[in-house]
Coordinates of C-alpha atoms in Angstrom, one line a residue:
Chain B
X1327 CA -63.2 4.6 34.6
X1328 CA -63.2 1.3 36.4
X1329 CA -62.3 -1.6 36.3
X1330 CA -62.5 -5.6 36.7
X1331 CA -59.3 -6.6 38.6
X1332 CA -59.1 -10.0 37.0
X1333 CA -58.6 -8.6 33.6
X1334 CA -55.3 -8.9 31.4
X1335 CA -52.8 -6.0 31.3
X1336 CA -54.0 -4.9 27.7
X1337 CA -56.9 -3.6 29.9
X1338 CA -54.7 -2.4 32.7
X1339 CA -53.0 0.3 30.3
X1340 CA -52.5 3.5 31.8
X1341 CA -54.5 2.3 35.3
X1342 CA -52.7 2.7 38.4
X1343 CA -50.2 0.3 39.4
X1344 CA -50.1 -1.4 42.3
X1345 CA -47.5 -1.8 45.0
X1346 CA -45.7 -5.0 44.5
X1347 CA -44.7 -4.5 40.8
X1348 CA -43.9 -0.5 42.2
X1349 CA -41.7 -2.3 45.1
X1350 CA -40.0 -4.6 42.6
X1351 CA -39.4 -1.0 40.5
X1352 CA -38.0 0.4 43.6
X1353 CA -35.3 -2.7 44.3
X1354 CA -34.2 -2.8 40.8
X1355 CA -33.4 1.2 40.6
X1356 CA -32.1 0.8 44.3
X1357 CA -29.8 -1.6 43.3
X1358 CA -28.8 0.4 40.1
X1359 CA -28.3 3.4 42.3
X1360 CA -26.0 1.4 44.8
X1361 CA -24.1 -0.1 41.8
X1362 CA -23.1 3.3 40.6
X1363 CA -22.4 4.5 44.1
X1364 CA -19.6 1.9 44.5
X1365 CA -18.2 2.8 41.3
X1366 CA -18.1 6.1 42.0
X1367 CA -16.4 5.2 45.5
X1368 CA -14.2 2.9 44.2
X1369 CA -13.3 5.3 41.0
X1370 CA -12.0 7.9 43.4
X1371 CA -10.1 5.6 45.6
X1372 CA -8.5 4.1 42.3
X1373 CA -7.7 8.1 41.1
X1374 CA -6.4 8.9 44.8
X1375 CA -3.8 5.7 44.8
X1376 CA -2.9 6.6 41.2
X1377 CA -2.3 10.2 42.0
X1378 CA -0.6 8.9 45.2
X1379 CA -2.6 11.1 47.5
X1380 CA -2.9 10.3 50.9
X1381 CA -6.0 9.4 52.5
X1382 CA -5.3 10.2 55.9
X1383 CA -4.4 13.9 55.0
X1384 CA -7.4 14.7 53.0
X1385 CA -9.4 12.0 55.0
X1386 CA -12.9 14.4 55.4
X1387 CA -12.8 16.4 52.0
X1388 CA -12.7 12.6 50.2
X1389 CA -15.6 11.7 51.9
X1390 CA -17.4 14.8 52.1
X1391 CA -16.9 14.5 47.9
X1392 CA -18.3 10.9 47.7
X1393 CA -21.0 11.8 49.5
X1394 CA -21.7 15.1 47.4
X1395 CA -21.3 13.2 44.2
X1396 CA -23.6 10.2 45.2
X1397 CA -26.1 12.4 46.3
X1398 CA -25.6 14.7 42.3
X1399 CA -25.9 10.9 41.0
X1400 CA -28.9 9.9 42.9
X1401 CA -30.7 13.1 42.1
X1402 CA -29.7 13.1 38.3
X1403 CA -30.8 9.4 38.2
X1404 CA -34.4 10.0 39.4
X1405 CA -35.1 13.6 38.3
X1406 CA -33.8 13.1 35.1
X1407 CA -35.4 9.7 34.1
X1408 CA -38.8 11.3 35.7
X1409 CA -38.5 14.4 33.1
X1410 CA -36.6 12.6 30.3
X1411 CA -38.5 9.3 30.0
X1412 CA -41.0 9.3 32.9
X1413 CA -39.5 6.4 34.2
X1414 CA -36.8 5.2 35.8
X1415 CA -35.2 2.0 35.0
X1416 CA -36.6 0.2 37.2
X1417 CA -39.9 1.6 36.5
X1418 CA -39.4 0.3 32.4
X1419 CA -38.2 -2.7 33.4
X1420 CA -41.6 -3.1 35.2
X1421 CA -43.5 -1.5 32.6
X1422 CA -45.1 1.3 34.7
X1423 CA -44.5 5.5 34.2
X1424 CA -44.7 8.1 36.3
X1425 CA -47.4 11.0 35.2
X1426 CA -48.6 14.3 36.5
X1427 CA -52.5 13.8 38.0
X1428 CA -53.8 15.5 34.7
X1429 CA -51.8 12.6 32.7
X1430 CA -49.3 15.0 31.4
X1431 CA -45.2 14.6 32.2
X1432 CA -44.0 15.4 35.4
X1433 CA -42.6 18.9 35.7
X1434 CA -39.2 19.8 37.4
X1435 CA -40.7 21.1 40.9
X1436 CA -42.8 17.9 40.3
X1437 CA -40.1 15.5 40.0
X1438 CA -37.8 17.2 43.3
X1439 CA -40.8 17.2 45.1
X1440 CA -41.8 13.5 44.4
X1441 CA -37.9 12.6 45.8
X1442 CA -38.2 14.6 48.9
X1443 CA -41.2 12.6 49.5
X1444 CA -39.0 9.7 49.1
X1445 CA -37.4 10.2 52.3
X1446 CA -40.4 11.4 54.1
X1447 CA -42.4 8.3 52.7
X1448 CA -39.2 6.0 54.4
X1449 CA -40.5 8.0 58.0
X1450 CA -42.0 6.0 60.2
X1451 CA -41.3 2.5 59.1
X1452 CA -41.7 3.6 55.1
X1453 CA -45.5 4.5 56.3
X1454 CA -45.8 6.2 53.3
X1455 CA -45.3 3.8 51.2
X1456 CA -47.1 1.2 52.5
X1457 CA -50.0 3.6 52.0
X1458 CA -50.2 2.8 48.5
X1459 CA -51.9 -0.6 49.7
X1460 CA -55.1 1.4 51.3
X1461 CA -54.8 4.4 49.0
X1462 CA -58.1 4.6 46.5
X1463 CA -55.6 6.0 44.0
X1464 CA -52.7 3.5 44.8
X1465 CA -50.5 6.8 45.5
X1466 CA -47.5 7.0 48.2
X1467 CA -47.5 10.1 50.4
X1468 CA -44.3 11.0 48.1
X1469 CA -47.4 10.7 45.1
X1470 CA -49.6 12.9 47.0
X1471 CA -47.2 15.8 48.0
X1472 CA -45.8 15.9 44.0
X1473 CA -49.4 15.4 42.7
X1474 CA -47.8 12.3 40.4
X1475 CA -49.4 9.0 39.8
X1476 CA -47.8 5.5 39.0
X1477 CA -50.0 4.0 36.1
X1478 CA -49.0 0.8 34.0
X1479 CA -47.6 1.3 30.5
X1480 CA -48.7 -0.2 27.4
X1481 CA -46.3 -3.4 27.2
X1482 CA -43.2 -3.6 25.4
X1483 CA -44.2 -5.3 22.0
X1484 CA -47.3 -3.3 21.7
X1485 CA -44.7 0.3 22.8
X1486 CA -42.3 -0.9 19.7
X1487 CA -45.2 -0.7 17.7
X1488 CA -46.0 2.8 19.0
X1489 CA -42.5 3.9 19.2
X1490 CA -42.8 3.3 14.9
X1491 CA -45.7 5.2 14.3
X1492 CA -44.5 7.7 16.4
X1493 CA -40.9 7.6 14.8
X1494 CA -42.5 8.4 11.3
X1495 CA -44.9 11.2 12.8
X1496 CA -42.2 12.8 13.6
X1497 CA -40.0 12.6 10.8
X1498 CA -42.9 13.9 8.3
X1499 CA -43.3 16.9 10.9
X1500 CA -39.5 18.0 10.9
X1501 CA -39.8 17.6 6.9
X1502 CA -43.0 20.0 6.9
X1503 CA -41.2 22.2 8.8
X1504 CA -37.9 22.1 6.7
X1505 CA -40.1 22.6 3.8
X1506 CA -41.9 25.3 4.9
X1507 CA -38.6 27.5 6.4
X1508 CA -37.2 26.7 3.3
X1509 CA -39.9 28.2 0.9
Chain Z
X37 CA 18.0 -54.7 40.0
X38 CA 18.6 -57.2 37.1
X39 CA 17.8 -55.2 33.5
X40 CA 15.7 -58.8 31.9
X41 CA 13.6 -58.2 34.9
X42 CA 13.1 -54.8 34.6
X43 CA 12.2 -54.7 31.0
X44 CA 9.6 -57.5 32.5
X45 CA 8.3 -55.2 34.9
X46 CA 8.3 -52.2 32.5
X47 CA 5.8 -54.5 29.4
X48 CA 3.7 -56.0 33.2
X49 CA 2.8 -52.4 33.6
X50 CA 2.0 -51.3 29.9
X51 CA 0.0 -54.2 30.4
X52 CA -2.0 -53.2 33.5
X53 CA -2.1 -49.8 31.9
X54 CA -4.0 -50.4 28.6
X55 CA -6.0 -53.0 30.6
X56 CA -7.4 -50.0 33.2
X57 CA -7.9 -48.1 30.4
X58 CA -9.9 -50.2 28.2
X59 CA -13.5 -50.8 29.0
X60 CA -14.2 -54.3 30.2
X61 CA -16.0 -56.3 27.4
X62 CA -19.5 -56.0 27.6
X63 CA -19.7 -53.6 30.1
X64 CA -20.1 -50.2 29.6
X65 CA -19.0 -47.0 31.2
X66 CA -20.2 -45.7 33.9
X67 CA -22.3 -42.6 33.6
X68 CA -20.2 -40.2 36.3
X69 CA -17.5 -41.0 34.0
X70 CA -19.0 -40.2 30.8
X71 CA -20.2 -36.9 31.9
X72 CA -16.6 -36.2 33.2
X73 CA -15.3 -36.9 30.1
X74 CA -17.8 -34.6 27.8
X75 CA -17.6 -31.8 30.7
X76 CA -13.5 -32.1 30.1
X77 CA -14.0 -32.7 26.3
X78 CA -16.2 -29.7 26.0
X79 CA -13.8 -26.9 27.8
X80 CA -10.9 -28.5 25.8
X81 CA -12.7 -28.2 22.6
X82 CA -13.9 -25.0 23.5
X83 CA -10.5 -23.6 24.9
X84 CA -9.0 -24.7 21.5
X85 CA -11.5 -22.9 19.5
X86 CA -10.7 -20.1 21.6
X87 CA -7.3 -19.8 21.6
X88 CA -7.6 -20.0 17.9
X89 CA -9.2 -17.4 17.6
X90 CA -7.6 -15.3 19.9
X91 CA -4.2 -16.5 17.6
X92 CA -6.1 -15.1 14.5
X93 CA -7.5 -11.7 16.0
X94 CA -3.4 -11.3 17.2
X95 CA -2.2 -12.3 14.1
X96 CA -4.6 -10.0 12.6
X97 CA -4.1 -7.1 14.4
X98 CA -0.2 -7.6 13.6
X99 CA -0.3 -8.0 10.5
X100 CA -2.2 -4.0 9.9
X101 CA -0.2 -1.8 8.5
X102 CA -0.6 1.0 11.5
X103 CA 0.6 -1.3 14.1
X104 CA 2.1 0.5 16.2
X105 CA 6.1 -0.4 17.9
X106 CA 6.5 -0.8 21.3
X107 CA 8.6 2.5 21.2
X108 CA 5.9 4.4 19.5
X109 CA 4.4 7.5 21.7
X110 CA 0.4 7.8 20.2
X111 CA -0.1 11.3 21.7
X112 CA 1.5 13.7 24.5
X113 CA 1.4 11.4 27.8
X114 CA 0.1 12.0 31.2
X115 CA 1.3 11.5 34.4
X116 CA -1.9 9.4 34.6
X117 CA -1.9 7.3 31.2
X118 CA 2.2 6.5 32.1
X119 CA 0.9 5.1 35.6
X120 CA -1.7 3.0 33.2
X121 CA 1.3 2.2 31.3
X122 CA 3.5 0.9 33.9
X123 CA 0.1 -1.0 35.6
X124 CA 0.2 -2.9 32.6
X125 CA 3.8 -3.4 31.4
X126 CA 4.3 -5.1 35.3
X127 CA 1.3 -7.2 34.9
X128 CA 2.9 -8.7 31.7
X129 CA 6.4 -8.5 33.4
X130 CA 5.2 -10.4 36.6
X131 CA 3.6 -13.0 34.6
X132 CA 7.3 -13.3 32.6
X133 CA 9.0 -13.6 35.9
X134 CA 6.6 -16.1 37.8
X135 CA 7.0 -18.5 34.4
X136 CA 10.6 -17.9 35.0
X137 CA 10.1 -19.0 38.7
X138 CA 8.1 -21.7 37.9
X139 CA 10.7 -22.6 35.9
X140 CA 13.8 -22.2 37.6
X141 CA 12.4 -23.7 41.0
X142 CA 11.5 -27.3 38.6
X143 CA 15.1 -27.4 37.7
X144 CA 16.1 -27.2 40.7
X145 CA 14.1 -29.6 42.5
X146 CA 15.1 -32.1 39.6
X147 CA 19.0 -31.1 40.2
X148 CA 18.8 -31.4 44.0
X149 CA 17.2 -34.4 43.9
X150 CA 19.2 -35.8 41.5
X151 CA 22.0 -34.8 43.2
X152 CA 20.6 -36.2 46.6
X153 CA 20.4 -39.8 45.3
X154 CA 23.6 -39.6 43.6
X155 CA 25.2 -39.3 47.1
X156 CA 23.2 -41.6 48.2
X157 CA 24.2 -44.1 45.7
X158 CA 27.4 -43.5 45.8
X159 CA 27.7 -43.9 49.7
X160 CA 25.6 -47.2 49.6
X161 CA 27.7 -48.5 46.9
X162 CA 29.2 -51.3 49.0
X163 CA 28.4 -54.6 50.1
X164 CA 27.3 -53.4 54.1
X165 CA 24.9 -50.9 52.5
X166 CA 23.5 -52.3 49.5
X167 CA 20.5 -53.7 51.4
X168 CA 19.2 -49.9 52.6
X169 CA 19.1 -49.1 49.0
X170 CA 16.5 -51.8 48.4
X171 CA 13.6 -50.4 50.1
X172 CA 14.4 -46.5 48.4
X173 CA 14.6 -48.2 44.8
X174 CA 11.3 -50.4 45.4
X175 CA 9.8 -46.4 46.6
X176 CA 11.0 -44.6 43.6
X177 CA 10.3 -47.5 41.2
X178 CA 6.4 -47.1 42.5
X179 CA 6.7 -43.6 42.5
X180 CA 7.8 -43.2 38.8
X181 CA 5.9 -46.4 37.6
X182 CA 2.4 -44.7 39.2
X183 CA 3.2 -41.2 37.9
X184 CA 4.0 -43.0 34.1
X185 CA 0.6 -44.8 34.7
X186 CA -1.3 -41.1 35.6
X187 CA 0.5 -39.6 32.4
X188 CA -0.7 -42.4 30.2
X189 CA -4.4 -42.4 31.8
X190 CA -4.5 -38.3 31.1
X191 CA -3.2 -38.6 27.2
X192 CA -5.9 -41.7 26.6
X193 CA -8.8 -39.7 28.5
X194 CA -8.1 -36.3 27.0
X195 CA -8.3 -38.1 23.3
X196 CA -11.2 -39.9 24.5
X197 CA -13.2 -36.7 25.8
X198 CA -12.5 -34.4 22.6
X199 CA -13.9 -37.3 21.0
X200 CA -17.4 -37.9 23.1
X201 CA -17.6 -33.9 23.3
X202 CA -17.3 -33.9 19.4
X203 CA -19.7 -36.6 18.8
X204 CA -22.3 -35.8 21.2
X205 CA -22.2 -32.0 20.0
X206 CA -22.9 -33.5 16.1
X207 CA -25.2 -35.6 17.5
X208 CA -27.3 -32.8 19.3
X209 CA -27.3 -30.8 16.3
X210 CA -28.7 -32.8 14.2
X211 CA -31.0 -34.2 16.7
X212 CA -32.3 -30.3 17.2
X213 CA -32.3 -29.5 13.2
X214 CA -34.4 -32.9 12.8
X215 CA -36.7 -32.4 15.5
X216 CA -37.1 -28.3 14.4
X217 CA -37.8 -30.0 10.7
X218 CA -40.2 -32.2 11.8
X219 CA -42.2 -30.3 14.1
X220 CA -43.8 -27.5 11.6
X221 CA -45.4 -25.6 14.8
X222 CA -41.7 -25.5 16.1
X223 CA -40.8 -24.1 12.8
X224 CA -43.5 -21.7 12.4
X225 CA -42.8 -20.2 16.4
X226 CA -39.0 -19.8 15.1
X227 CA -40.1 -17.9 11.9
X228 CA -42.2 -16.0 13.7
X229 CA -39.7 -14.9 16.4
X230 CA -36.8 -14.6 13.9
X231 CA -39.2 -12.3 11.9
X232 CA -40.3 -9.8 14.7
X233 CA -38.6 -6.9 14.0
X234 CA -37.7 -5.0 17.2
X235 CA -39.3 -7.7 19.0
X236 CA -37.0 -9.6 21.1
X237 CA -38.0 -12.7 23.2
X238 CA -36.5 -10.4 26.3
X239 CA -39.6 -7.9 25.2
X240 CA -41.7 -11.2 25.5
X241 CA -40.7 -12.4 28.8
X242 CA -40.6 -8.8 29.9
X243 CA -44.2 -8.5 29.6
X244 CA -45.3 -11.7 31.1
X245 CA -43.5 -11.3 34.5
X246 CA -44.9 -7.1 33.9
X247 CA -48.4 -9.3 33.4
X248 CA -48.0 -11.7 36.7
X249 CA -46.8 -8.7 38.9
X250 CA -49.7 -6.8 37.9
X251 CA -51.8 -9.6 39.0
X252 CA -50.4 -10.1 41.8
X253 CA -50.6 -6.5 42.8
X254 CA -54.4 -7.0 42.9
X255 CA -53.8 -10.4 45.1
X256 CA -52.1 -8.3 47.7
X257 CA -54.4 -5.9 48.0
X258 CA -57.2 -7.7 48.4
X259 CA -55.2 -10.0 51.0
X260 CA -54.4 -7.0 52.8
X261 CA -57.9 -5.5 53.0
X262 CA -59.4 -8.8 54.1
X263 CA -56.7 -8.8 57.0
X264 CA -57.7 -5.3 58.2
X265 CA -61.4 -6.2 57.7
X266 CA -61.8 -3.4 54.7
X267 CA -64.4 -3.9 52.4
X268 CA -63.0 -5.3 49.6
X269 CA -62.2 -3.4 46.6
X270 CA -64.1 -5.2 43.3
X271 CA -63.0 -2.5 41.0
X272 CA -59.9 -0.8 40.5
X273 CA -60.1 2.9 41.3
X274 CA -60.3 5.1 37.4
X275 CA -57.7 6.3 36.1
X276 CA -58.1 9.3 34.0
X277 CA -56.0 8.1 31.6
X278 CA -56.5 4.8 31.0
X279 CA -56.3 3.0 27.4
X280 CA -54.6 6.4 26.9
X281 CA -51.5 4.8 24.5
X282 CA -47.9 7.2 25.6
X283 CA -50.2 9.7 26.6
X284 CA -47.3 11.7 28.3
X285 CA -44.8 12.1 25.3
X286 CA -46.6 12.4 22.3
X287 CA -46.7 15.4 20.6
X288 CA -50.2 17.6 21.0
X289 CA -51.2 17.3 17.6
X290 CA -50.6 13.7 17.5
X291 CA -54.0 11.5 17.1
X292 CA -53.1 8.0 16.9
X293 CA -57.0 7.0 15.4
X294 CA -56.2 10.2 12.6
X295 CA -53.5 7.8 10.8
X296 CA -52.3 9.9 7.8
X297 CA -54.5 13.2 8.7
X298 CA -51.7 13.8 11.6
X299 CA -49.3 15.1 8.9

C-alpha cells in the first residue's frame, strides 16, 4: 500500500517510520539506559562504603560486576520491552513499535538478533543506521538481519480508545472461559 | 556624647528611616522593585504555607496511636538498616551541633567585643585620651545607626511584599475565573479536557510532536535524496500493515469491525 507523504499521521498508522523520529527514540532510551547504568554504579559504590569493603582489594571483580550487570540491564531493557510491549520507551514516547516483517510480535531469537545488530549497525560510522534514510523499507541493517520493521503506532488518544475496547474483550473472554470450566 | 543630643540624633534618624521607606508623593515605585517585592512575597507566603503544613502532617503523624518511641526496635536489625540508622541520627545530630556552633561562636563575638571596648574605654577614660575615643564612637554610632536602619527597611519590606504577593495572587484569580466565565469557547475547551477520561493534555502534546517528527522524517528524506541526486521518493514505500489498529497484541479472534460478535 502506498502512500502520499504529506498526509496526517491518522494515515501514517502502521507505515514505516522514518529515521529522525527513530533517532529521537534511540536518544530518549539511550539516555534511560545510561540513567540506570549510573544508578546501578553508584548503588554498588554506596553498598561497598556501607559494607566498608575496600575498593582497592576487590578493585577488578567490582568492575567486572558493574559491567556484567549493565550489560543484564541493557539486555533486559530492550529484549524485554521488544517481547513485552514491542517498544521501548523511547519508541512509546515516539509513538512507533517494533514488529516482525509479517506484522506479528517480535520473537525472542528476533529481539537478540535485532540488538546484535545494534552494535554492528554502530560499525563503520553507524552505517547501518544511516541506511534507514536510503532503505525502500526505512529498515537499519540491525532491521534486516532480525527481519523486524519500525512502523508508526496509532496515536495515544486514539490507543486509549483501543486499549478500552480491548480491556472489555478481554474481560468477557476470561468470563466465557470461567463459565465454561465451571459448567 | 551629650544624651539631649543623642535622643536628637536617635528621632533624626527614625526620621530619615520612614522617609526612605515611604514612596515619594506622586511617584510611584519602580518596577525592579515591585517585582522584588512579589518574588520575596511569594516564597514567604509560600514558605509559610509550607511549613504549615509540614507542622500539621508532624503533628499528625504524632498524634497516631502507633507512633512509635525513639527506643522502639520495628523488626530484627541489620548490620545494614543500623548503618542507615546512624546515617541519619548524625545528619540530625550535625545539624544540632552546627545551631549550637552558630550559636556559641555569636556569643562570643558579642562577649569579645564587648569586652574589647570595655578596655578600651576604660584606658581612654582620661583627659589625654578622650579625643581617640571620638573617631571610634562616631564609627560604631554609624555602624549600629546603619544596621538599625537595614533592620527597619527588612520588617517594612517583608510586610509590604506578603502584601503585594497576596493581592496580586487575588487579583489574578479572579482575573482568570472572569476571563474563563466570559469566554464560553475557553469554557467549553476546559470541559472538554476535564471530561476526557484517560485523556491527558500530555497524551495531546504527545501526539503533536509524534505528528511533526513524522513529518519531518519525510523532509529529511527527501533532503537527503536530492543531495545524492536520488530520484525522489513521492510515495512512501507499503507497509503490509498499515491502518492495521495494535495489530501485534491483540488476540487472534479479536475483529475490531465485529463489535459484540467477538464475544
Amino acid at each position: 500500500m502506498a502512500m502520499n507523504a504529506t498526509e496526517t499521521n491518522d494515515t501514517r498508522l502502521g507505515q514505516y517510520a522514518g529515521f529522525i523520529t527513530r533517532l529521537i527514540a534511540w536518544v530518549i532510551d539511550r539516555g534511560i539506559i545510561l540513567g540506570l547504568w549510573w544508578l546501578v554504579s553508584f548503588g554498588i559504590d554506596f553498598l561497598l562504603q556501607t559494607l566498608e569493603i575496600s575498593n582497592d582489594k576487590y578493585q577488578n571483580w567490582i568492575v567486572l560486576l558493574v559491567i556484567l550487570i549493565n550489560i543484564v540491564i541493557y539486555f533486559i531493557y530492550y529484549i524485554g520491552s521488544w517481547m513485552v510491549a514491542g517498544q521501548t520507551p523511547g519508541k512509546s514516547l515516539m509513538g512507533v513499535r517494533i514488529v516482525r516483517t509479517d506484522g506479528r510480535r517480535l520473537k525472542f531469537h528476533n529481539a537478540v538478533i535485532r540488538l546484535v545488530g545494534y552494535w554492528i549497525s554502530s560499525l563503520f560510522l553507524y552505517m547501518g543506521f544511516w541506511w534507514i534514510l536510503f532503505d525502500s523499507r526505512r529498515q537499519g541493517w540491525h532491521d534486516k538481519l532480525a527481519r523486524t520493521m519500525v512502523v508508526y503506532s496509532e496515536n495515544r488518544v486514539e490507543r486509549s480508545e483501543q486499549d478500552l475496547l480491548l480491556r472489555d474483550h478481554l474481560k468477557i473472554q476470561r468470563e466465557q472461559q470461567k463459565a465454561a470450566k465451571s459448567g | 556624647m551629650s544624651e539631649p543630643v543623642e535622643k536628637e540624633n536617635q528621632i533624626e534618624d527614625q526620621e530619615r528611616t520612614q522617609e526612605d521607606q515611604k514612596e515619594p508623593l506622586g511617584q510611584k515605585t519602580d518596577t525592579s522593585r515591585m517585582y522584588a517585592r512579589l518574588l520575596l512575597g511569594a516564597l514567604l507566603l509560600s514558605g509559610e504555607s509550607f511549613t504549615n503544613l509540614l507542622r500539621n502532617s508532624q503533628d499528625r503523624v504524632e498524634s497516631r496511636p502507633g507512633f512509635t518511641s525513639t527506643e522502639e526496635r520495628v523488626h530484627a536489625e541489620t548490620e545494614l538498616d543500623q548503618m542507615r540508622y546512624l546515617l541519619i541520627g548524625s545528619l540530625y545530630q550535625a545539624q544540632k551541633y552546627a545551631a549550637k556552633g552558630l550559636r556559641r561562636g555569636v556569643q562570643f563575638t558579642l562577649r569579645t567585643t564587648g569586652a574589647v571596648l570595655g578596655t578600651f574605654y576604660a584606658l581612654t577614660d582620661n583627659s589625654i585620651l578622650r579625643p581617640v575615643r571620638r573617631p571610634v564612637d562616631a564609627a560604631l554610632s554609624t555602624m549600629a545607626r546603619d544596621a538599625d536602619q537595614v533592620l527597619r527597611a527588612g520588617r517594612y519590606e517583608e510586610k509590604q511584599s506578603k502584601a503585594v504577593a497576596q493581592v496580586t495572587m487575588d487579583e489574578l484569580a479572579d482575573e482568570l475565573i472572569d476571563y474563563i466565565a466570559e469566554n464560553p469557547k475557553v469554557t467549553k475547551a476546559i470541559q472538554e479536557i476535564v471530561g476526557a477520561q484517560g485523556i491527558g493534555m500530555a497524551q495531546m502534546a504527545a501526539d503533536d510532536v509524534t505528528e511533526k517528527t513524522a513529518s519531518g522524517d519525510d523532509a529529511l528524506e527527501g533532503f537527503i535524496r536530492r543531495l545524492f541526486r536520488m530520484t525522489p521518493r513521492k510515495d512512501l514505500p507499503g507497509s503490509p500493515i498499515a491502518g492495521q489498529h495494535h495489530y501485534m497484541y491483540l488476540p487472534d479472534n479479536y475483529n475490531p469491525e465485529a463489535g459484540d460478535n467477538n464475544h
